[in-house]
Each structure stands twice: as C-alpha cells, then as structure tokens.
C-alpha cells in the first residue's frame, strides 16, 4: 500500500516538474529572447489575459457555445454513422450499394463543406454543428463497419445453434458487443477530428461565437496573449472530453475487455 502510494507520488511529481520546467522555459524565452508580446506572450501575460477573460464572462459563453456546436455534430454523427456502419458491415448488398458513395465523399476535407454550411444554415449553431458532423461521421462509419466485418464467424454460428437466428438478435447480442472496441476507437478518433473541425468552422465564419471565433477575433486585434488563452482552453476542454469518454467507456462498455467481472 505504502509502496504504491510512493510510486504514485513519484509519477505525479515527474509530471508536475516537467510542466513547471516547460513554463519556466516559456517565460524565459518570451521575456529574455523574443521580447515581443506580439510574437510570443509570456506565461505571466497569458495568466493576466485569462483572468481578464474570466472577469468579462466571455469565457463561459464561448465555451458553452463551442460545446453546443460540438454536441450537435456528435449527436448527428452517432445517429447516422453507427447505424450506417452496422448496415454496411452486416448486409453485403447494402455494403456494395453504399460503399462507393462513402468512398467518394470521405476524401473531401470537412472544411470544404463550410460554404454549403453557411448557405444551408446561415450563421447558426446548426451550421457549425454540420461541419463537426462531416468531420466525425466517416471515422465512426468506417470503424463500425470494420468491427462488424471482424466479428468471428464462430460467435455467429454458436448463437444460431442456441436459437438466436434473427438478424436483429444476432446484431444486438453478438455483433455489437464483439464490435464495440472498434466502434469506441472510431468514436474517439471522430471526437478529435470533430473538435478540430469545430475550431476551424468557428474561425472561418460559420459562427460569430465560440472559442475558435475568439482566436480569430483576438488575432485581428493583435492580442496574442488572449489568443493563447483560448488555444490552451481548447486543449484543456478537449482533454477533459476525451478523458471523461475514456473513463465512462472503460468503466461501463468495455469492462469485460479488461477482465473485470464485478
């Protein structure tokens, strides 16, 4: 018990020391070498800008706006991407019919859809959510499809012998649990891509609110310390979303994979 505690303290101590060392290098480089707030604001400048943003209340409004855009995209990607991947992975005729369309649309960069997002939805939350959706749907479809294609045939045959013969039952009780690790991996990849698409969409005019919008807005005002505040905020929010998702998935959906019985 004591040894594990000491080991944990040592590991956390190394992480904290590395962060402190990186901050000291940043501060020294900005103050003594660059000496230009426009090119590289110091850590102290960013902290002052952070408190100014918190005091104004914009940080909460913009964070919630970006999370709303992200939520719209991820809900739409889940609702369409997972069923589409299941249908393509389980039914051969559906795969042959849908695969050419997916392969034509997939290489198109999500940002190329920004003009249509603005034309179709205007400068609304739905427009930003649509760009996020385009970035997220293909990793989800492909990983769901791959997971279903890799379901061991012996699982399906054993289920049929035990009386599970309908496609809906086989998908629900055999294919989905077997494909879940692949589906989850696709969702994690999609979340990273969607978060990047969200920032780009807000920066390039799909929305007049959000963290990405504030980066571009403060760049025009040459307030690079505020730009760094929003950049770091994007990193921390993205990290929180990923860690929360991983914790929930490992604890609930993939508990069987880690060997936990209880």
PDB file of C-alpha atoms in Angstrom:
ATOM      1  CA  UNK A   1       0.000   0.000   0.000  1.00  0.00           C
ATOM      2  CA  UNK A   2       2.737   2.436   1.022  1.00  0.00           C
ATOM      3  CA  UNK A   3       4.899   1.436  -1.928  1.00  0.00           C
ATOM      4  CA  UNK A   4       2.040   2.057  -4.380  1.00  0.00           C
ATOM      5  CA  UNK A   5       1.376   5.438  -2.782  1.00  0.00           C
ATOM      6  CA  UNK A   6       5.049   6.424  -3.042  1.00  0.00           C
ATOM      7  CA  UNK A   7       5.158   5.260  -6.666  1.00  0.00           C
ATOM      8  CA  UNK A   8       2.070   7.330  -7.500  1.00  0.00           C
ATOM      9  CA  UNK A   9       3.593  10.412  -5.846  1.00  0.00           C
ATOM     10  CA  UNK A  10       6.803   9.931  -7.829  1.00  0.00           C
ATOM     11  CA  UNK A  11       4.937   9.607 -11.125  1.00  0.00           C
ATOM     12  CA  UNK A  12       2.772  12.662 -10.453  1.00  0.00           C
ATOM     13  CA  UNK A  13       5.827  14.578  -9.246  1.00  0.00           C
ATOM     14  CA  UNK A  14       7.617  13.951 -12.537  1.00  0.00           C
ATOM     15  CA  UNK A  15       4.595  15.208 -14.470  1.00  0.00           C
ATOM     16  CA  UNK A  16       4.328  18.362 -12.338  1.00  0.00           C
ATOM     17  CA  UNK A  17       8.064  19.074 -12.569  1.00  0.00           C
ATOM     18  CA  UNK A  18       8.009  18.688 -16.363  1.00  0.00           C
ATOM     19  CA  UNK A  19       5.124  21.186 -16.609  1.00  0.00           C
ATOM     20  CA  UNK A  20       6.900  23.667 -14.323  1.00  0.00           C
ATOM     21  CA  UNK A  21      10.093  23.294 -16.369  1.00  0.00           C
ATOM     22  CA  UNK A  22       8.185  23.914 -19.627  1.00  0.00           C
ATOM     23  CA  UNK A  23       6.545  27.042 -18.141  1.00  0.00           C
ATOM     24  CA  UNK A  24       9.916  28.393 -16.965  1.00  0.00           C
ATOM     25  CA  UNK A  25      11.415  27.895 -20.440  1.00  0.00           C
ATOM     26  CA  UNK A  26       8.379  29.613 -21.976  1.00  0.00           C
ATOM     27  CA  UNK A  27       8.641  32.578 -19.603  1.00  0.00           C
ATOM     28  CA  UNK A  28      12.410  32.952 -20.077  1.00  0.00           C
ATOM     29  CA  UNK A  29      12.158  32.699 -23.877  1.00  0.00           C
ATOM     30  CA  UNK A  30       9.381  35.282 -24.070  1.00  0.00           C
ATOM     31  CA  UNK A  31      10.995  37.767 -21.638  1.00  0.00           C
ATOM     32  CA  UNK A  32      14.699  37.443 -22.449  1.00  0.00           C
ATOM     33  CA  UNK A  33      14.973  36.157 -26.018  1.00  0.00           C
ATOM     34  CA  UNK A  34      11.896  37.111 -28.046  1.00  0.00           C
ATOM     35  CA  UNK A  35      10.997  40.257 -26.068  1.00  0.00           C
ATOM     36  CA  UNK A  36       7.982  40.870 -28.271  1.00  0.00           C
ATOM     37  CA  UNK A  37       4.499  40.269 -26.904  1.00  0.00           C
ATOM     38  CA  UNK A  38       3.066  40.038 -30.417  1.00  0.00           C
ATOM     39  CA  UNK A  39       5.360  37.164 -31.395  1.00  0.00           C
ATOM     40  CA  UNK A  40       5.258  35.264 -28.101  1.00  0.00           C
ATOM     41  CA  UNK A  41       3.366  36.414 -24.996  1.00  0.00           C
ATOM     42  CA  UNK A  42       4.885  35.243 -21.730  1.00  0.00           C
ATOM     43  CA  UNK A  43       3.206  32.888 -19.309  1.00  0.00           C
ATOM     44  CA  UNK A  44       2.536  35.829 -16.985  1.00  0.00           C
ATOM     45  CA  UNK A  45       0.844  37.759 -19.828  1.00  0.00           C
ATOM     46  CA  UNK A  46      -1.385  34.783 -20.575  1.00  0.00           C
ATOM     47  CA  UNK A  47      -2.379  34.423 -16.919  1.00  0.00           C
ATOM     48  CA  UNK A  48      -3.336  38.127 -16.779  1.00  0.00           C
ATOM     49  CA  UNK A  49      -5.339  37.735 -20.011  1.00  0.00           C
ATOM     50  CA  UNK A  50      -7.040  34.630 -18.618  1.00  0.00           C
ATOM     51  CA  UNK A  51      -8.312  36.481 -15.548  1.00  0.00           C
ATOM     52  CA  UNK A  52      -9.484  39.347 -17.765  1.00  0.00           C
ATOM     53  CA  UNK A  53     -11.489  36.911 -19.900  1.00  0.00           C
ATOM     54  CA  UNK A  54     -12.946  35.232 -16.813  1.00  0.00           C
ATOM     55  CA  UNK A  55     -13.921  38.602 -15.355  1.00  0.00           C
ATOM     56  CA  UNK A  56     -15.690  39.593 -18.573  1.00  0.00           C
ATOM     57  CA  UNK A  57     -17.686  36.354 -18.584  1.00  0.00           C
ATOM     58  CA  UNK A  58     -16.937  35.672 -22.250  1.00  0.00           C
ATOM     59  CA  UNK A  59     -15.010  32.522 -21.443  1.00  0.00           C
ATOM     60  CA  UNK A  60     -18.153  30.808 -20.155  1.00  0.00           C
ATOM     61  CA  UNK A  61     -20.351  31.969 -23.020  1.00  0.00           C
ATOM     62  CA  UNK A  62     -17.872  30.937 -25.699  1.00  0.00           C
ATOM     63  CA  UNK A  63     -17.068  27.597 -24.084  1.00  0.00           C
ATOM     64  CA  UNK A  64     -20.749  26.693 -23.821  1.00  0.00           C
ATOM     65  CA  UNK A  65     -21.309  27.818 -27.420  1.00  0.00           C
ATOM     66  CA  UNK A  66     -18.480  25.604 -28.699  1.00  0.00           C
ATOM     67  CA  UNK A  67     -19.765  22.674 -26.642  1.00  0.00           C
ATOM     68  CA  UNK A  68     -23.216  23.223 -28.164  1.00  0.00           C
ATOM     69  CA  UNK A  69     -21.757  23.126 -31.680  1.00  0.00           C
ATOM     70  CA  UNK A  70     -19.804  20.001 -30.803  1.00  0.00           C
ATOM     71  CA  UNK A  71     -22.867  18.334 -29.284  1.00  0.00           C
ATOM     72  CA  UNK A  72     -24.962  18.974 -32.396  1.00  0.00           C
ATOM     73  CA  UNK A  73     -22.296  17.391 -34.585  1.00  0.00           C
ATOM     74  CA  UNK A  74     -21.614  14.391 -32.372  1.00  0.00           C
ATOM     75  CA  UNK A  75     -25.301  13.528 -31.854  1.00  0.00           C
ATOM     76  CA  UNK A  76     -25.926  13.664 -35.617  1.00  0.00           C
ATOM     77  CA  UNK A  77     -22.791  11.598 -36.323  1.00  0.00           C
ATOM     78  CA  UNK A  78     -23.859   8.962 -33.785  1.00  0.00           C
ATOM     79  CA  UNK A  79     -27.424   8.840 -35.061  1.00  0.00           C
ATOM     80  CA  UNK A  80     -26.373   8.352 -38.691  1.00  0.00           C
ATOM     81  CA  UNK A  81     -22.839   6.935 -38.592  1.00  0.00           C
ATOM     82  CA  UNK A  82     -23.316   3.946 -36.276  1.00  0.00           C
ATOM     83  CA  UNK A  83     -26.493   2.558 -37.939  1.00  0.00           C
ATOM     84  CA  UNK A  84     -24.931   3.121 -41.367  1.00  0.00           C
ATOM     85  CA  UNK A  85     -21.786   1.235 -40.375  1.00  0.00           C
ATOM     86  CA  UNK A  86     -23.885  -1.587 -38.919  1.00  0.00           C
ATOM     87  CA  UNK A  87     -25.948  -1.937 -42.104  1.00  0.00           C
ATOM     88  CA  UNK A  88     -22.835  -1.885 -44.314  1.00  0.00           C
ATOM     89  CA  UNK A  89     -20.977  -4.360 -42.118  1.00  0.00           C
ATOM     90  CA  UNK A  90     -23.820  -6.858 -41.752  1.00  0.00           C
ATOM     91  CA  UNK A  91     -25.582  -6.804 -45.134  1.00  0.00           C
ATOM     92  CA  UNK A  92     -23.416  -7.383 -48.224  1.00  0.00           C
ATOM     93  CA  UNK A  93     -25.835  -5.783 -50.687  1.00  0.00           C
ATOM     94  CA  UNK A  94     -26.059  -2.638 -48.585  1.00  0.00           C
ATOM     95  CA  UNK A  95     -22.253  -2.529 -48.437  1.00  0.00           C
ATOM     96  CA  UNK A  96     -21.977  -2.721 -52.224  1.00  0.00           C
ATOM     97  CA  UNK A  97     -24.612  -0.002 -52.668  1.00  0.00           C
ATOM     98  CA  UNK A  98     -23.338   2.471 -50.062  1.00  0.00           C
ATOM     99  CA  UNK A  99     -19.556   1.957 -50.156  1.00  0.00           C
ATOM    100  CA  UNK A 100     -18.935   3.856 -53.464  1.00  0.00           C
ATOM    101  CA  UNK A 101     -20.813   6.898 -52.119  1.00  0.00           C
ATOM    102  CA  UNK A 102     -18.853   6.829 -48.845  1.00  0.00           C
ATOM    103  CA  UNK A 103     -15.523   6.491 -50.651  1.00  0.00           C
ATOM    104  CA  UNK A 104     -16.315   9.463 -52.921  1.00  0.00           C
ATOM    105  CA  UNK A 105     -17.373  11.755 -50.070  1.00  0.00           C
ATOM    106  CA  UNK A 106     -14.801  10.653 -47.480  1.00  0.00           C
ATOM    107  CA  UNK A 107     -11.688  12.245 -49.073  1.00  0.00           C
ATOM    108  CA  UNK A 108     -13.390  15.661 -49.237  1.00  0.00           C
ATOM    109  CA  UNK A 109     -11.954  17.778 -46.395  1.00  0.00           C
ATOM    110  CA  UNK A 110     -14.647  18.776 -43.860  1.00  0.00           C
ATOM    111  CA  UNK A 111     -13.695  22.446 -44.224  1.00  0.00           C
ATOM    112  CA  UNK A 112     -14.670  22.289 -47.899  1.00  0.00           C
ATOM    113  CA  UNK A 113     -18.269  21.994 -46.690  1.00  0.00           C
ATOM    114  CA  UNK A 114     -18.179  25.365 -44.921  1.00  0.00           C
ATOM    115  CA  UNK A 115     -19.682  27.298 -47.902  1.00  0.00           C
ATOM    116  CA  UNK A 116     -22.612  24.884 -48.029  1.00  0.00           C
ATOM    117  CA  UNK A 117     -22.986  25.027 -44.253  1.00  0.00           C
ATOM    118  CA  UNK A 118     -23.370  28.802 -44.456  1.00  0.00           C
ATOM    119  CA  UNK A 119     -25.728  28.649 -47.468  1.00  0.00           C
ATOM    120  CA  UNK A 120     -27.911  25.934 -45.952  1.00  0.00           C
ATOM    121  CA  UNK A 121     -27.995  27.029 -42.317  1.00  0.00           C
ATOM    122  CA  UNK A 122     -26.660  30.598 -42.238  1.00  0.00           C
ATOM    123  CA  UNK A 123     -24.516  31.788 -39.314  1.00  0.00           C
ATOM    124  CA  UNK A 124     -26.259  29.496 -36.846  1.00  0.00           C
ATOM    125  CA  UNK A 125     -25.342  26.804 -34.344  1.00  0.00           C
ATOM    126  CA  UNK A 126     -26.566  24.215 -36.834  1.00  0.00           C
ATOM    127  CA  UNK A 127     -24.017  25.385 -39.426  1.00  0.00           C
ATOM    128  CA  UNK A 128     -21.074  24.831 -37.068  1.00  0.00           C
ATOM    129  CA  UNK A 129     -22.602  21.549 -35.930  1.00  0.00           C
ATOM    130  CA  UNK A 130     -22.889  20.421 -39.547  1.00  0.00           C
ATOM    131  CA  UNK A 131     -19.151  20.940 -40.146  1.00  0.00           C
ATOM    132  CA  UNK A 132     -18.399  18.949 -36.985  1.00  0.00           C
ATOM    133  CA  UNK A 133     -20.775  16.232 -38.192  1.00  0.00           C
ATOM    134  CA  UNK A 134     -18.989  15.954 -41.555  1.00  0.00           C
ATOM    135  CA  UNK A 135     -15.653  15.561 -39.785  1.00  0.00           C
ATOM    136  CA  UNK A 136     -16.939  12.928 -37.370  1.00  0.00           C
ATOM    137  CA  UNK A 137     -19.197  10.678 -39.390  1.00  0.00           C
ATOM    138  CA  UNK A 138     -16.635   8.896 -41.571  1.00  0.00           C
ATOM    139  CA  UNK A 139     -14.350   7.570 -38.780  1.00  0.00           C
ATOM    140  CA  UNK A 140     -17.468   6.310 -36.991  1.00  0.00           C
ATOM    141  CA  UNK A 141     -18.878   4.627 -40.109  1.00  0.00           C
ATOM    142  CA  UNK A 142     -15.563   3.010 -41.069  1.00  0.00           C
ATOM    143  CA  UNK A 143     -14.728   1.700 -37.590  1.00  0.00           C
ATOM    144  CA  UNK A 144     -18.259   0.403 -37.047  1.00  0.00           C
ATOM    145  CA  UNK A 145     -18.111  -1.308 -40.449  1.00  0.00           C
ATOM    146  CA  UNK A 146     -14.684  -2.798 -39.655  1.00  0.00           C
ATOM    147  CA  UNK A 147     -15.839  -4.021 -36.254  1.00  0.00           C
ATOM    148  CA  UNK A 148     -18.830  -5.807 -37.776  1.00  0.00           C
ATOM    149  CA  UNK A 149     -16.746  -7.339 -40.561  1.00  0.00           C
ATOM    150  CA  UNK A 150     -14.326  -8.723 -37.964  1.00  0.00           C
ATOM    151  CA  UNK A 151     -16.974 -10.445 -35.825  1.00  0.00           C
ATOM    152  CA  UNK A 152     -15.716 -14.067 -35.522  1.00  0.00           C
ATOM    153  CA  UNK A 153     -17.887 -16.412 -37.523  1.00  0.00           C
ATOM    154  CA  UNK A 154     -17.810 -18.942 -34.705  1.00  0.00           C
ATOM    155  CA  UNK A 155     -19.722 -16.499 -32.470  1.00  0.00           C
ATOM    156  CA  UNK A 156     -22.483 -16.195 -35.041  1.00  0.00           C
ATOM    157  CA  UNK A 157     -22.673 -19.934 -35.676  1.00  0.00           C
ATOM    158  CA  UNK A 158     -22.762 -20.702 -31.959  1.00  0.00           C
ATOM    159  CA  UNK A 159     -25.577 -18.198 -31.459  1.00  0.00           C
ATOM    160  CA  UNK A 160     -27.588 -19.760 -34.296  1.00  0.00           C
ATOM    161  CA  UNK A 161     -27.164 -23.213 -32.762  1.00  0.00           C
ATOM    162  CA  UNK A 162     -28.514 -21.846 -29.470  1.00  0.00           C
ATOM    163  CA  UNK A 163     -31.603 -20.440 -31.197  1.00  0.00           C
ATOM    164  CA  UNK A 164     -30.561 -16.857 -31.988  1.00  0.00           C
ATOM    165  CA  UNK A 165     -31.391 -16.800 -35.700  1.00  0.00           C
ATOM    166  CA  UNK A 166     -32.922 -13.399 -36.469  1.00  0.00           C
ATOM    167  CA  UNK A 167     -30.615 -10.730 -37.847  1.00  0.00           C
ATOM    168  CA  UNK A 168     -31.778  -8.177 -35.259  1.00  0.00           C
ATOM    169  CA  UNK A 169     -30.974 -10.583 -32.399  1.00  0.00           C
ATOM    170  CA  UNK A 170     -27.599 -11.518 -33.867  1.00  0.00           C
ATOM    171  CA  UNK A 171     -26.709  -7.851 -34.294  1.00  0.00           C
ATOM    172  CA  UNK A 172     -27.861  -6.893 -30.807  1.00  0.00           C
ATOM    173  CA  UNK A 173     -26.446  -9.783 -28.770  1.00  0.00           C
ATOM    174  CA  UNK A 174     -23.439 -10.941 -30.821  1.00  0.00           C
ATOM    175  CA  UNK A 175     -22.172  -8.394 -33.336  1.00  0.00           C
ATOM    176  CA  UNK A 176     -22.455  -5.153 -31.342  1.00  0.00           C
ATOM    177  CA  UNK A 177     -20.656  -6.463 -28.210  1.00  0.00           C
ATOM    178  CA  UNK A 178     -17.936  -8.013 -30.371  1.00  0.00           C
ATOM    179  CA  UNK A 179     -17.520  -4.846 -32.472  1.00  0.00           C
ATOM    180  CA  UNK A 180     -17.723  -2.438 -29.518  1.00  0.00           C
ATOM    181  CA  UNK A 181     -13.919  -1.928 -29.124  1.00  0.00           C
ATOM    182  CA  UNK A 182     -13.659  -0.959 -32.789  1.00  0.00           C
ATOM    183  CA  UNK A 183     -16.719   1.325 -32.561  1.00  0.00           C
ATOM    184  CA  UNK A 184     -15.326   3.044 -29.470  1.00  0.00           C
ATOM    185  CA  UNK A 185     -11.956   3.567 -31.182  1.00  0.00           C
ATOM    186  CA  UNK A 186     -13.751   5.163 -34.121  1.00  0.00           C
ATOM    187  CA  UNK A 187     -15.704   7.460 -31.807  1.00  0.00           C
ATOM    188  CA  UNK A 188     -12.507   8.625 -30.079  1.00  0.00           C
ATOM    189  CA  UNK A 189     -10.867   9.360 -33.421  1.00  0.00           C
ATOM    190  CA  UNK A 190     -14.018  11.125 -34.598  1.00  0.00           C
ATOM    191  CA  UNK A 191     -14.137  13.262 -31.448  1.00  0.00           C
ATOM    192  CA  UNK A 192     -10.601  14.514 -32.096  1.00  0.00           C
ATOM    193  CA  UNK A 193     -11.358  15.268 -35.742  1.00  0.00           C
ATOM    194  CA  UNK A 194     -14.674  16.895 -34.828  1.00  0.00           C
ATOM    195  CA  UNK A 195     -13.042  19.148 -32.213  1.00  0.00           C
ATOM    196  CA  UNK A 196     -10.533  20.381 -34.803  1.00  0.00           C
ATOM    197  CA  UNK A 197     -13.312  20.939 -37.350  1.00  0.00           C
ATOM    198  CA  UNK A 198     -15.267  22.887 -34.742  1.00  0.00           C
ATOM    199  CA  UNK A 199     -12.388  25.332 -34.215  1.00  0.00           C
ATOM    200  CA  UNK A 200     -11.831  25.768 -37.942  1.00  0.00           C
ATOM    201  CA  UNK A 201     -15.546  26.286 -38.605  1.00  0.00           C
ATOM    202  CA  UNK A 202     -15.798  28.985 -35.929  1.00  0.00           C
ATOM    203  CA  UNK A 203     -12.613  30.659 -37.147  1.00  0.00           C
ATOM    204  CA  UNK A 204     -13.717  30.817 -40.772  1.00  0.00           C
ATOM    205  CA  UNK A 205     -17.067  32.442 -40.233  1.00  0.00           C
ATOM    206  CA  UNK A 206     -19.633  29.702 -39.676  1.00  0.00           C
ATOM    207  CA  UNK A 207     -20.312  31.117 -36.206  1.00  0.00           C
ATOM    208  CA  UNK A 208     -19.964  34.517 -34.548  1.00  0.00           C
ATOM    209  CA  UNK A 209     -19.423  32.924 -31.132  1.00  0.00           C
ATOM    210  CA  UNK A 210     -17.211  30.200 -29.703  1.00  0.00           C
ATOM    211  CA  UNK A 211     -13.600  29.516 -28.791  1.00  0.00           C
ATOM    212  CA  UNK A 212     -12.431  29.308 -32.409  1.00  0.00           C
ATOM    213  CA  UNK A 213     -14.136  32.595 -33.238  1.00  0.00           C
ATOM    214  CA  UNK A 214     -12.395  34.291 -30.311  1.00  0.00           C
ATOM    215  CA  UNK A 215      -8.982  33.090 -31.514  1.00  0.00           C
ATOM    216  CA  UNK A 216      -9.518  34.742 -34.900  1.00  0.00           C
ATOM    217  CA  UNK A 217     -11.120  37.840 -33.397  1.00  0.00           C
ATOM    218  CA  UNK A 218      -8.229  38.453 -30.986  1.00  0.00           C
ATOM    219  CA  UNK A 219      -5.700  37.763 -33.735  1.00  0.00           C
ATOM    220  CA  UNK A 220      -7.170  40.645 -35.726  1.00  0.00           C
ATOM    221  CA  UNK A 221      -6.816  42.833 -32.628  1.00  0.00           C
ATOM    222  CA  UNK A 222      -3.171  41.667 -32.204  1.00  0.00           C
ATOM    223  CA  UNK A 223      -3.953  40.430 -28.708  1.00  0.00           C
ATOM    224  CA  UNK A 224      -1.850  37.292 -28.893  1.00  0.00           C
ATOM    225  CA  UNK A 225      -1.990  36.705 -25.143  1.00  0.00           C
ATOM    226  CA  UNK A 226      -5.767  36.291 -25.471  1.00  0.00           C
ATOM    227  CA  UNK A 227      -5.224  34.033 -28.494  1.00  0.00           C
ATOM    228  CA  UNK A 228      -3.056  31.763 -26.351  1.00  0.00           C
ATOM    229  CA  UNK A 229      -5.673  31.758 -23.587  1.00  0.00           C
ATOM    230  CA  UNK A 230      -8.290  30.397 -25.975  1.00  0.00           C
ATOM    231  CA  UNK A 231      -5.823  27.952 -27.546  1.00  0.00           C
ATOM    232  CA  UNK A 232      -4.956  26.490 -24.156  1.00  0.00           C
ATOM    233  CA  UNK A 233      -8.626  26.428 -23.202  1.00  0.00           C
ATOM    234  CA  UNK A 234      -9.369  24.404 -26.337  1.00  0.00           C
ATOM    235  CA  UNK A 235      -6.671  21.946 -25.337  1.00  0.00           C
ATOM    236  CA  UNK A 236      -7.940  21.546 -21.781  1.00  0.00           C
ATOM    237  CA  UNK A 237     -11.597  21.188 -22.808  1.00  0.00           C
ATOM    238  CA  UNK A 238     -10.668  18.623 -25.479  1.00  0.00           C
ATOM    239  CA  UNK A 239      -8.569  16.721 -22.928  1.00  0.00           C
ATOM    240  CA  UNK A 240     -11.438  16.721 -20.439  1.00  0.00           C
ATOM    241  CA  UNK A 241     -13.903  15.409 -23.049  1.00  0.00           C
ATOM    242  CA  UNK A 242     -11.521  12.627 -24.093  1.00  0.00           C
ATOM    243  CA  UNK A 243     -10.679  11.581 -20.514  1.00  0.00           C
ATOM    244  CA  UNK A 244     -14.341  11.597 -19.478  1.00  0.00           C
ATOM    245  CA  UNK A 245     -15.275   9.489 -22.506  1.00  0.00           C
ATOM    246  CA  UNK A 246     -12.446   7.033 -21.850  1.00  0.00           C
ATOM    247  CA  UNK A 247     -13.369   6.696 -18.180  1.00  0.00           C
ATOM    248  CA  UNK A 248     -17.042   6.089 -18.950  1.00  0.00           C
ATOM    249  CA  UNK A 249     -16.330   3.616 -21.757  1.00  0.00           C
ATOM    250  CA  UNK A 250     -13.701   1.653 -19.814  1.00  0.00           C
ATOM    251  CA  UNK A 251     -15.904   1.533 -16.721  1.00  0.00           C
ATOM    252  CA  UNK A 252     -19.199   0.703 -18.457  1.00  0.00           C
ATOM    253  CA  UNK A 253     -18.992  -0.537 -22.038  1.00  0.00           C
ATOM    254  CA  UNK A 254     -15.593  -2.258 -22.144  1.00  0.00           C
ATOM    255  CA  UNK A 255     -15.400  -3.553 -18.604  1.00  0.00           C
ATOM    256  CA  UNK A 256     -15.484  -7.111 -19.918  1.00  0.00           C
ATOM    257  CA  UNK A 257     -12.427  -6.470 -22.080  1.00  0.00           C
ATOM    258  CA  UNK A 258     -10.244  -5.501 -19.132  1.00  0.00           C
ATOM    259  CA  UNK A 259     -11.236  -8.699 -17.298  1.00  0.00           C
ATOM    260  CA  UNK A 260     -13.341  -7.008 -14.609  1.00  0.00           C
ATOM    261  CA  UNK A 261     -16.162  -9.321 -13.537  1.00  0.00           C
ATOM    262  CA  UNK A 262     -17.893  -7.217 -10.866  1.00  0.00           C
TER     263      UNK A 262
END
